[in-house]
Amino acid sequence: MADVTDPRPGIADRLSRMIRLPTVSAELEERGTAPFEEFVALLAELYPLVHEHLDLERHTDFGLLFHWSGREAQGGTDGAVEGPVVLMAHYDVVPVDESDDWTYPPFDGVIADGVVYGRGALDDKGPLIVVLEAVENLLADGFVPARDVYLSFGGNEETYGRAAEEIARVLRERGIVPWLVVDEGGAVVDAPLPFVPGRAAMIGVGEKGVMTLTLSARGTGGHASAPPSLTAVRRVARAVDRLGPGTFRPRPSKAVGRMLTRLGSHTPGPAGQLLRLLGAAPLLTGRLFAALGGEAAALVRTTVAPTMQSGGTAANVLPSQASATVNLRIALGETTQQTVLRVRRRIRDPLVTVRVEEASEPSPESATDNAQFALLADALAVSHPGVPAVPYVMMAATDSRHLHRFAPAVYRFAPLDMSNAQRASIHGVDESVEIVALERGERFHRALLERLG
Ligand SMILES: [Zn+2]
């Protein structure tokens, strides 16, 4: 396919201007909606062709939905295909901890030594800008995509806001079933597993569910000098203790096996053999990863993290109540309902009340043997030659989960190179992206949009 466009220069300056608008969704009360409105206005200024050729709808205060009509809708007969592509990102960012020491101020958008610094550089204004740049560059060439394309940008992803949920609802109501959805998630990373060298494009094919439970118990109160064997505090502590790491059995999703197989085929020597072996043996993988603990264990099972605990009112008074908060990340293939039942069974105490505070189901798992995944790999071959596309399961939630309920092919991947230090800077200190990484990211989306036929 002809590569006709020269990308417009100045991508780093445009990202810098986006970073300078502090769209901190968690600080909406203090900062007001002005940064968000200014961001929407900035997009109109920076992307004139996008705003001329695509329709923009706003859903809720923070959801932007651009629609680019494909060849069929524009009356052509050449290569008309069903089902649009939805490219997602979010333009809100997380707060900056005042006590953190940044090399450059987080909202100055400093460009130094080929790097753009600032909150949102990677999460998620960098991934957002490479989508817009690709579309603007293609429009400058008079390009028309073979399918309809939607750009869906939310302004409250970091606060679990409703913008993306509402956009998903609107698409569904209109009978629009996306053929492909791409949102934030994985990236082009170094050494994806500790013993796997080289770079890989990690593509999230699913995301775990999230659930928060409150465990509580009541007591009779009274003086602490003659306590019963089980006070409310002890009862809740025992319940928490019974929810150890082994509460949920390992259950590796297909994606984990596919990840290991794919990584194994790109890893030389015994490490590669081991990965391929594990990729073909889910039970063994489940047991091994569970035993490794930490991130490896989280890949293969539902995790339980007690996060808060409280009870009682005075040092010498028996507590009349106690409670604990437990945060769970639910493995693919399980449900919130099964999870609550399992928790109750493990606690084995009818006097401990289990209340569900919030719950979202794990996503389904997108395929990797379909045309959509092949398209991602093809685009990657243009933007990042030689880097394998490797499926994995995300632990964190993304806006795309709202679409995954009815769109089968949802992938969580930002086509940006991220070093391990850069990955650690997400939600942390010195968040930054290399300008060449942005240029490659633009190339990825352009290659993807050129190949929708
Ligand atoms: Zn994000």
Short mmCIF file of C-alpha atoms and ligand atoms in Angstrom, two decimals:
data_model
loop_
_atom_site.label_atom_id
_atom_site.label_comp_id
_atom_site.label_asym_id
_atom_site.label_seq_id
_atom_site.Cartn_x
_atom_site.Cartn_y
_atom_site.Cartn_z
CA MET A 1 0.00 0.00 0.00
CA ALA A 2 1.36 3.42 -0.95
CA ASP A 3 2.75 5.46 1.87
CA VAL A 4 1.87 8.89 0.56
CA THR A 5 1.91 11.22 3.52
CA ASP A 6 4.72 13.09 5.13
CA PRO A 7 3.58 13.52 8.70
CA ARG A 8 3.01 17.12 9.71
CA PRO A 9 5.91 18.32 11.87
CA GLY A 10 5.38 19.65 15.39
CA ILE A 11 3.78 16.69 17.17
CA ALA A 12 5.87 17.34 20.31
CA ASP A 13 4.73 20.97 20.52
CA ARG A 14 1.12 19.94 20.17
CA LEU A 15 1.45 17.33 22.92
CA SER A 16 3.18 19.94 25.08
CA ARG A 17 0.18 22.24 24.69
CA MET A 18 -2.17 19.42 25.71
CA ILE A 19 -0.08 18.67 28.79
CA ARG A 20 -0.19 22.34 29.83
CA LEU A 21 -3.96 22.04 30.36
CA PRO A 22 -4.36 20.38 33.79
CA THR A 23 -7.31 18.11 33.02
CA VAL A 24 -7.17 16.40 36.41
CA SER A 25 -10.51 14.65 36.72
CA ALA A 26 -10.03 13.87 40.41
CA GLU A 27 -9.57 17.61 41.10
CA LEU A 28 -12.61 18.78 39.17
CA GLU A 29 -14.04 20.49 42.27
CA GLU A 30 -10.94 22.64 42.82
CA ARG A 31 -9.97 23.30 39.22
CA GLY A 32 -13.41 23.50 37.62
CA THR A 33 -14.32 22.43 34.09
CA ALA A 34 -12.26 25.16 32.37
CA PRO A 35 -9.20 22.97 31.57
CA PHE A 36 -11.50 20.40 29.98
CA GLU A 37 -13.32 22.98 27.85
CA GLU A 38 -9.98 24.50 26.86
CA PHE A 39 -8.77 21.06 25.88
CA VAL A 40 -11.75 20.55 23.57
CA ALA A 41 -11.10 23.99 22.04
CA LEU A 42 -7.40 23.18 21.65
CA LEU A 43 -8.24 20.04 19.67
CA ALA A 44 -10.30 22.17 17.27
CA GLU A 45 -7.37 24.54 16.82
CA LEU A 46 -4.71 21.83 16.38
CA TYR A 47 -6.74 19.48 14.16
CA PRO A 48 -8.63 21.61 11.64
CA LEU A 49 -9.12 18.83 9.08
CA VAL A 50 -10.43 16.42 11.72
CA HIS A 51 -12.99 19.02 12.72
CA GLU A 52 -13.89 19.83 9.12
CA HIS A 53 -14.36 16.25 7.90
CA LEU A 54 -15.52 14.35 10.97
CA ASP A 55 -18.77 14.90 12.88
CA LEU A 56 -18.27 15.65 16.56
CA GLU A 57 -20.88 14.75 19.14
CA ARG A 58 -20.54 15.36 22.84
CA HIS A 59 -21.99 12.81 25.22
CA THR A 60 -22.22 13.82 28.87
CA ASP A 61 -19.97 16.78 29.77
CA PHE A 62 -16.76 14.90 29.05
CA GLY A 63 -17.29 12.45 26.20
CA LEU A 64 -16.16 13.35 22.66
CA LEU A 65 -17.25 11.14 19.78
CA PHE A 66 -15.86 11.90 16.31
CA HIS A 67 -17.36 10.08 13.34
CA TRP A 68 -15.45 9.67 10.09
CA SER A 69 -17.61 8.20 7.33
CA GLY A 70 -16.04 5.38 5.38
CA ARG A 71 -16.25 4.79 1.63
CA GLU A 72 -19.64 3.11 1.75
CA ALA A 73 -21.33 5.97 3.57
CA GLN A 74 -19.79 8.43 1.13
CA GLY A 75 -21.47 6.67 -1.80
CA GLY A 76 -18.53 4.70 -3.09
CA THR A 77 -18.84 1.03 -3.95
CA ASP A 78 -15.18 0.30 -3.77
CA GLY A 79 -14.30 -1.95 -0.84
CA ALA A 80 -17.28 -1.07 1.34
CA VAL A 81 -17.13 -3.19 4.49
CA GLU A 82 -19.35 -3.60 7.54
CA GLY A 83 -18.60 -2.57 11.07
CA PRO A 84 -16.66 0.49 12.16
CA VAL A 85 -13.38 0.85 13.96
CA VAL A 86 -13.39 2.68 17.29
CA LEU A 87 -10.14 4.26 18.46
CA MET A 88 -10.37 5.26 22.12
CA ALA A 89 -8.31 7.36 24.50
CA HIS A 90 -8.90 9.64 27.48
CA TYR A 91 -7.82 13.23 27.99
CA ASP A 92 -8.11 13.45 31.77
CA VAL A 93 -5.05 12.75 33.91
CA VAL A 94 -4.36 11.69 37.49
CA PRO A 95 -3.26 14.25 40.11
CA VAL A 96 0.34 15.01 40.93
CA ASP A 97 1.53 14.41 44.48
CA GLU A 98 2.83 17.79 45.72
CA SER A 99 5.65 16.11 47.63
CA ASP A 100 7.02 14.42 44.49
CA ASP A 101 10.14 15.91 42.98
CA TRP A 102 9.74 16.22 39.19
CA THR A 103 12.72 17.10 36.97
CA TYR A 104 10.41 19.50 35.09
CA PRO A 105 7.10 20.83 36.44
CA PRO A 106 4.38 18.30 35.59
CA PHE A 107 2.09 20.74 33.81
CA ASP A 108 4.71 22.72 31.85
CA GLY A 109 5.02 20.31 28.94
CA VAL A 110 8.78 20.79 28.73
CA ILE A 111 10.50 19.35 25.66
CA ALA A 112 14.13 18.42 26.29
CA ASP A 113 16.58 16.06 24.57
CA GLY A 114 13.95 14.57 22.30
CA VAL A 115 11.54 13.87 25.15
CA VAL A 116 8.21 15.47 26.11
CA TYR A 117 7.73 15.65 29.88
CA GLY A 118 4.57 16.04 31.89
CA ARG A 119 1.53 14.44 33.44
CA GLY A 120 -0.41 12.64 30.74
CA ALA A 121 2.52 12.21 28.32
CA LEU A 122 1.90 8.45 28.36
CA ASP A 123 -1.46 8.21 30.13
CA ASP A 124 -3.19 9.07 27.98
CA LYS A 125 -2.56 12.25 25.99
CA GLY A 126 0.36 10.62 24.11
CA PRO A 127 -1.84 7.74 22.91
CA LEU A 128 -4.63 10.25 22.14
CA ILE A 129 -2.43 12.55 20.07
CA VAL A 130 -1.06 9.77 17.85
CA VAL A 131 -4.63 8.88 16.83
CA LEU A 132 -5.48 12.48 15.94
CA GLU A 133 -2.19 13.03 14.10
CA ALA A 134 -2.76 9.94 11.97
CA VAL A 135 -6.27 11.04 11.01
CA GLU A 136 -5.19 14.63 10.29
CA ASN A 137 -2.32 13.41 8.10
CA LEU A 138 -4.55 11.02 6.18
CA LEU A 139 -7.15 13.74 5.64
CA ALA A 140 -4.45 16.02 4.25
CA ASP A 141 -3.97 13.36 1.57
CA GLY A 142 -7.66 13.16 0.79
CA PHE A 143 -7.79 9.64 2.21
CA VAL A 144 -11.17 8.01 2.92
CA PRO A 145 -11.18 4.92 5.18
CA ALA A 146 -12.71 1.67 3.95
CA ARG A 147 -14.82 1.45 7.11
CA ASP A 148 -16.46 4.03 9.30
CA VAL A 149 -14.10 5.22 12.01
CA TYR A 150 -15.06 6.59 15.41
CA LEU A 151 -12.70 8.40 17.74
CA SER A 152 -13.98 8.13 21.30
CA PHE A 153 -12.27 10.35 23.87
CA GLY A 154 -13.37 10.40 27.51
CA GLY A 155 -12.57 13.06 30.08
CA ASN A 156 -13.12 11.06 33.25
CA GLU A 157 -11.56 7.63 32.78
CA GLU A 158 -9.36 8.03 35.83
CA THR A 159 -12.37 8.64 38.07
CA TYR A 160 -14.41 5.77 36.57
CA GLY A 161 -16.64 8.43 35.04
CA ARG A 162 -19.54 7.87 32.74
CA ALA A 163 -18.35 9.48 29.47
CA ALA A 164 -17.19 6.27 27.80
CA GLU A 165 -20.08 4.28 29.22
CA GLU A 166 -22.51 6.75 27.68
CA ILE A 167 -20.72 6.65 24.31
CA ALA A 168 -20.92 2.84 24.39
CA ARG A 169 -24.63 3.07 25.20
CA VAL A 170 -25.24 5.51 22.32
CA LEU A 171 -23.41 3.29 19.80
CA ARG A 172 -25.33 0.27 20.97
CA GLU A 173 -28.65 2.08 20.83
CA ARG A 174 -27.89 3.01 17.22
CA GLY A 175 -27.23 -0.62 16.38
CA ILE A 176 -23.54 0.03 15.75
CA VAL A 177 -21.39 -3.01 16.55
CA PRO A 178 -17.71 -2.11 16.22
CA TRP A 179 -15.62 -4.49 14.17
CA LEU A 180 -12.51 -3.42 16.06
CA VAL A 181 -11.90 -1.33 19.20
CA VAL A 182 -8.44 -0.11 20.26
CA ASP A 183 -7.94 1.61 23.63
CA GLU A 184 -5.08 2.24 26.06
CA GLY A 185 -3.46 -0.67 27.88
CA GLY A 186 -0.34 -2.41 26.66
CA ALA A 187 2.55 -0.75 24.86
CA VAL A 188 5.81 -1.57 23.12
CA VAL A 189 7.91 -2.61 26.09
CA ASP A 190 11.37 -3.93 26.95
CA ALA A 191 11.66 -7.35 28.58
CA PRO A 192 7.96 -8.09 29.10
CA LEU A 193 8.79 -10.85 31.63
CA PRO A 194 11.88 -10.87 33.86
CA PHE A 195 13.55 -13.71 31.93
CA VAL A 196 12.43 -12.63 28.45
CA PRO A 197 14.81 -10.25 26.68
CA GLY A 198 13.93 -8.04 23.73
CA ARG A 199 10.99 -5.83 22.92
CA ALA A 200 7.38 -6.86 22.52
CA ALA A 201 4.11 -5.13 21.74
CA MET A 202 1.88 -6.22 24.60
CA ILE A 203 -1.74 -6.18 23.47
CA GLY A 204 -4.40 -6.51 26.15
CA VAL A 205 -7.08 -8.95 24.99
CA GLY A 206 -9.09 -8.76 28.19
CA GLU A 207 -9.23 -7.08 31.57
CA LYS A 208 -9.99 -8.41 35.01
CA GLY A 209 -13.13 -7.44 36.86
CA VAL A 210 -13.03 -5.29 39.99
CA MET A 211 -15.02 -5.75 43.18
CA THR A 212 -14.95 -4.03 46.53
CA LEU A 213 -16.53 -5.76 49.53
CA THR A 214 -17.17 -4.59 53.07
CA LEU A 215 -17.01 -7.29 55.74
CA SER A 216 -18.65 -6.27 59.00
CA ALA A 217 -19.61 -7.72 62.34
CA ARG A 218 -21.48 -6.42 65.39
CA GLY A 219 -20.73 -7.04 69.05
CA THR A 220 -22.54 -6.41 72.31
CA GLY A 221 -20.16 -3.74 73.61
CA GLY A 222 -19.31 -3.49 77.31
CA HIS A 223 -16.09 -3.18 79.29
CA ALA A 224 -12.94 -4.68 77.83
CA SER A 225 -11.91 -6.29 81.16
CA ALA A 226 -14.02 -9.40 80.63
CA PRO A 227 -14.18 -9.97 76.85
CA PRO A 228 -16.04 -12.79 75.07
CA SER A 229 -13.87 -15.09 73.00
CA LEU A 230 -14.84 -13.38 69.77
CA THR A 231 -15.28 -9.61 69.73
CA ALA A 232 -16.44 -7.88 66.56
CA VAL A 233 -12.84 -6.85 65.84
CA ARG A 234 -11.55 -10.40 66.20
CA ARG A 235 -14.38 -11.79 64.09
CA VAL A 236 -13.58 -9.42 61.20
CA ALA A 237 -9.84 -10.02 61.58
CA ARG A 238 -10.45 -13.77 61.37
CA ALA A 239 -12.56 -13.31 58.25
CA VAL A 240 -9.80 -11.26 56.60
CA ASP A 241 -7.26 -13.86 57.60
CA ARG A 242 -9.32 -16.60 55.98
CA LEU A 243 -9.20 -14.70 52.68
CA GLY A 244 -5.54 -15.52 52.08
CA PRO A 245 -3.81 -15.66 48.69
CA GLY A 246 -5.13 -19.19 48.17
CA THR A 247 -8.77 -18.11 48.34
CA PHE A 248 -9.14 -18.45 44.59
CA ARG A 249 -7.74 -21.30 42.57
CA PRO A 250 -5.43 -20.43 39.66
CA ARG A 251 -7.35 -20.25 36.42
CA PRO A 252 -5.10 -19.06 33.60
CA SER A 253 -7.10 -17.57 30.74
CA LYS A 254 -6.33 -18.62 27.19
CA ALA A 255 -4.55 -15.29 26.74
CA VAL A 256 -1.87 -16.23 29.27
CA GLY A 257 -1.10 -19.42 27.35
CA ARG A 258 -1.01 -17.53 24.08
CA MET A 259 1.25 -14.90 25.64
CA LEU A 260 3.76 -17.51 26.80
CA THR A 261 3.71 -19.35 23.47
CA ARG A 262 4.24 -16.13 21.51
CA LEU A 263 7.02 -14.92 23.77
CA GLY A 264 8.59 -18.38 23.69
CA SER A 265 8.80 -18.35 19.91
CA HIS A 266 10.80 -15.10 20.08
CA THR A 267 13.09 -16.14 22.93
CA PRO A 268 16.21 -18.19 22.16
CA GLY A 269 17.55 -21.08 24.22
CA PRO A 270 16.14 -22.91 27.24
CA ALA A 271 14.06 -19.90 28.36
CA GLY A 272 12.18 -20.01 25.05
CA GLN A 273 11.63 -23.77 25.41
CA LEU A 274 10.31 -23.31 28.92
CA LEU A 275 7.90 -20.58 27.81
CA ARG A 276 6.56 -22.71 24.97
CA LEU A 277 6.14 -25.63 27.33
CA LEU A 278 4.25 -23.51 29.84
CA GLY A 279 2.14 -22.01 27.05
CA ALA A 280 0.86 -25.48 26.24
CA ALA A 281 0.27 -26.52 29.86
CA PRO A 282 -2.28 -24.21 31.52
CA LEU A 283 -2.60 -26.22 34.75
CA LEU A 284 1.14 -26.21 35.32
CA THR A 285 1.34 -22.51 34.43
CA GLY A 286 -1.45 -21.73 36.87
CA ARG A 287 0.26 -23.54 39.72
CA LEU A 288 3.70 -22.16 38.96
CA PHE A 289 2.57 -18.55 38.56
CA ALA A 290 0.42 -18.74 41.69
CA ALA A 291 3.45 -19.97 43.61
CA LEU A 292 5.56 -17.10 42.27
CA GLY A 293 3.12 -14.62 43.82
CA GLY A 294 2.90 -10.91 42.98
CA GLU A 295 2.26 -9.98 39.35
CA ALA A 296 2.69 -13.52 38.09
CA ALA A 297 0.00 -14.79 40.45
CA ALA A 298 -2.29 -11.90 39.58
CA LEU A 299 -2.11 -12.98 35.94
CA VAL A 300 -3.65 -16.37 36.65
CA ARG A 301 -6.17 -15.93 39.42
CA THR A 302 -8.61 -13.69 41.25
CA THR A 303 -6.69 -11.67 43.83
CA VAL A 304 -7.87 -10.49 47.24
CA ALA A 305 -6.40 -7.38 48.87
CA PRO A 306 -7.64 -6.24 52.28
CA THR A 307 -7.23 -2.47 52.05
CA MET A 308 -8.94 -0.88 55.08
CA GLN A 309 -9.99 -2.00 58.52
CA SER A 310 -11.75 -0.24 61.39
CA GLY A 311 -13.72 -0.94 64.54
CA GLY A 312 -14.39 0.16 68.09
CA THR A 313 -14.37 3.60 69.64
CA ALA A 314 -12.11 3.44 72.73
CA ALA A 315 -9.11 1.49 73.98
CA ASN A 316 -10.97 -0.05 76.94
CA VAL A 317 -14.44 -0.59 75.41
CA LEU A 318 -15.46 -3.74 73.58
CA PRO A 319 -16.25 -2.84 69.96
CA SER A 320 -19.93 -2.81 69.05
CA GLN A 321 -18.94 -3.01 65.41
CA ALA A 322 -15.94 -3.64 63.17
CA SER A 323 -15.44 -3.71 59.44
CA ALA A 324 -12.87 -4.35 56.75
CA THR A 325 -12.71 -3.38 53.10
CA VAL A 326 -11.44 -5.94 50.62
CA ASN A 327 -10.57 -5.19 47.00
CA LEU A 328 -10.71 -8.08 44.54
CA ARG A 329 -9.59 -8.35 40.91
CA ILE A 330 -11.62 -11.05 39.23
CA ALA A 331 -10.01 -13.41 36.75
CA LEU A 332 -11.38 -13.76 33.24
CA GLY A 333 -13.93 -16.54 32.99
CA GLU A 334 -15.22 -16.00 36.53
CA THR A 335 -18.15 -13.82 37.64
CA THR A 336 -18.79 -11.35 40.44
CA GLN A 337 -21.52 -13.63 41.76
CA GLN A 338 -19.24 -16.68 41.98
CA THR A 339 -16.66 -14.47 43.65
CA VAL A 340 -18.99 -13.34 46.44
CA LEU A 341 -20.13 -16.92 47.04
CA ARG A 342 -16.53 -18.09 47.31
CA VAL A 343 -15.68 -15.30 49.75
CA ARG A 344 -18.67 -16.21 51.97
CA ARG A 345 -17.71 -19.87 51.90
CA ARG A 346 -14.12 -19.12 52.87
CA ILE A 347 -15.13 -16.83 55.73
CA ARG A 348 -17.42 -19.55 57.16
CA ASP A 349 -19.02 -17.16 59.63
CA PRO A 350 -22.69 -16.24 59.32
CA LEU A 351 -22.19 -13.35 61.76
CA VAL A 352 -19.89 -11.58 59.30
CA THR A 353 -21.94 -9.59 56.82
CA VAL A 354 -20.52 -9.33 53.30
CA ARG A 355 -21.71 -6.28 51.39
CA VAL A 356 -20.84 -5.56 47.74
CA GLU A 357 -19.82 -1.90 47.40
CA GLU A 358 -18.96 -1.97 43.71
CA ALA A 359 -18.55 -4.69 41.15
CA SER A 360 -17.72 -4.95 37.49
CA GLU A 361 -17.50 -8.23 35.63
CA PRO A 362 -14.23 -9.28 34.00
CA SER A 363 -14.28 -8.65 30.27
CA PRO A 364 -14.62 -11.40 27.71
CA GLU A 365 -11.42 -12.36 25.92
CA SER A 366 -10.74 -11.11 22.40
CA ALA A 367 -9.40 -13.57 19.83
CA THR A 368 -5.90 -13.51 18.38
CA ASP A 369 -6.57 -15.73 15.35
CA ASN A 370 -8.87 -13.22 13.65
CA ALA A 371 -8.51 -10.51 11.00
CA GLN A 372 -8.52 -7.77 13.64
CA PHE A 373 -5.48 -9.06 15.52
CA ALA A 374 -3.74 -9.68 12.18
CA LEU A 375 -4.42 -6.05 11.28
CA LEU A 376 -2.80 -4.86 14.50
CA ALA A 377 0.22 -7.04 13.73
CA ASP A 378 0.39 -5.69 10.16
CA ALA A 379 0.29 -2.08 11.35
CA LEU A 380 2.94 -2.92 13.92
CA ALA A 381 5.17 -4.37 11.19
CA VAL A 382 5.09 -0.92 9.56
CA SER A 383 5.63 1.18 12.69
CA HIS A 384 7.79 -1.18 14.75
CA PRO A 385 9.39 -3.70 12.37
CA GLY A 386 10.42 -6.96 14.00
CA VAL A 387 8.51 -6.41 17.24
CA PRO A 388 6.09 -9.30 17.94
CA ALA A 389 2.45 -8.70 18.88
CA VAL A 390 1.90 -10.54 22.17
CA PRO A 391 -1.52 -10.94 23.82
CA TYR A 392 -1.90 -10.52 27.57
CA VAL A 393 -4.52 -9.82 30.25
CA MET A 394 -4.74 -6.42 31.92
CA MET A 395 -5.08 -6.06 35.67
CA ALA A 396 -6.39 -2.50 35.46
CA ALA A 397 -9.69 -1.28 34.07
CA THR A 398 -10.02 0.74 30.85
CA ASP A 399 -12.89 2.63 29.23
CA SER A 400 -13.06 -0.07 26.56
CA ARG A 401 -14.72 -2.48 28.99
CA HIS A 402 -18.02 -0.71 28.24
CA LEU A 403 -17.70 -1.63 24.56
CA HIS A 404 -16.42 -5.12 25.24
CA ARG A 405 -19.87 -6.10 26.48
CA PHE A 406 -21.13 -6.11 22.89
CA ALA A 407 -18.10 -5.73 20.62
CA PRO A 408 -16.11 -8.97 20.35
CA ALA A 409 -12.76 -7.59 19.13
CA VAL A 410 -11.44 -5.15 21.72
CA TYR A 411 -7.69 -4.63 22.14
CA ARG A 412 -5.92 -2.54 24.73
CA PHE A 413 -2.75 -1.21 23.19
CA ALA A 414 -1.06 2.16 22.82
CA PRO A 415 1.52 1.97 20.03
CA LEU A 416 4.15 3.84 22.04
CA ASP A 417 7.58 2.61 23.08
CA MET A 418 7.85 2.66 26.86
CA SER A 419 10.99 1.81 28.79
CA ASN A 420 10.52 0.20 32.20
CA ALA A 421 11.29 3.56 33.83
CA GLN A 422 8.69 5.26 31.65
CA ARG A 423 6.10 2.64 32.52
CA ALA A 424 6.81 3.29 36.18
CA SER A 425 6.26 7.02 35.58
CA ILE A 426 2.60 6.44 34.72
CA HIS A 427 0.61 7.76 37.70
CA GLY A 428 4.09 8.53 39.13
CA VAL A 429 6.97 10.98 38.75
CA ASP A 430 8.60 12.34 35.55
CA GLU A 431 6.02 10.93 33.15
CA SER A 432 7.54 11.36 29.71
CA VAL A 433 7.48 10.13 26.12
CA GLU A 434 10.12 10.22 23.41
CA ILE A 435 9.30 12.21 20.29
CA VAL A 436 10.38 9.29 18.08
CA ALA A 437 7.93 7.10 20.00
CA LEU A 438 5.14 9.55 19.15
CA GLU A 439 6.18 9.50 15.50
CA ARG A 440 6.09 5.71 15.43
CA GLY A 441 2.71 5.75 17.18
CA GLU A 442 1.29 8.04 14.49
CA ARG A 443 2.70 5.68 11.87
CA PHE A 444 0.97 2.74 13.55
CA HIS A 445 -2.47 4.29 13.44
CA ARG A 446 -1.99 5.54 9.90
CA ALA A 447 -0.97 2.05 8.76
CA LEU A 448 -3.96 0.60 10.58
CA LEU A 449 -6.44 3.03 9.01
CA GLU A 450 -4.94 2.46 5.56
CA ARG A 451 -5.56 -1.27 5.85
CA LEU A 452 -9.22 -1.43 6.84
CA GLY A 453 -10.40 -2.75 3.47
ZN ZN B 1 -5.21 5.85 31.33
#
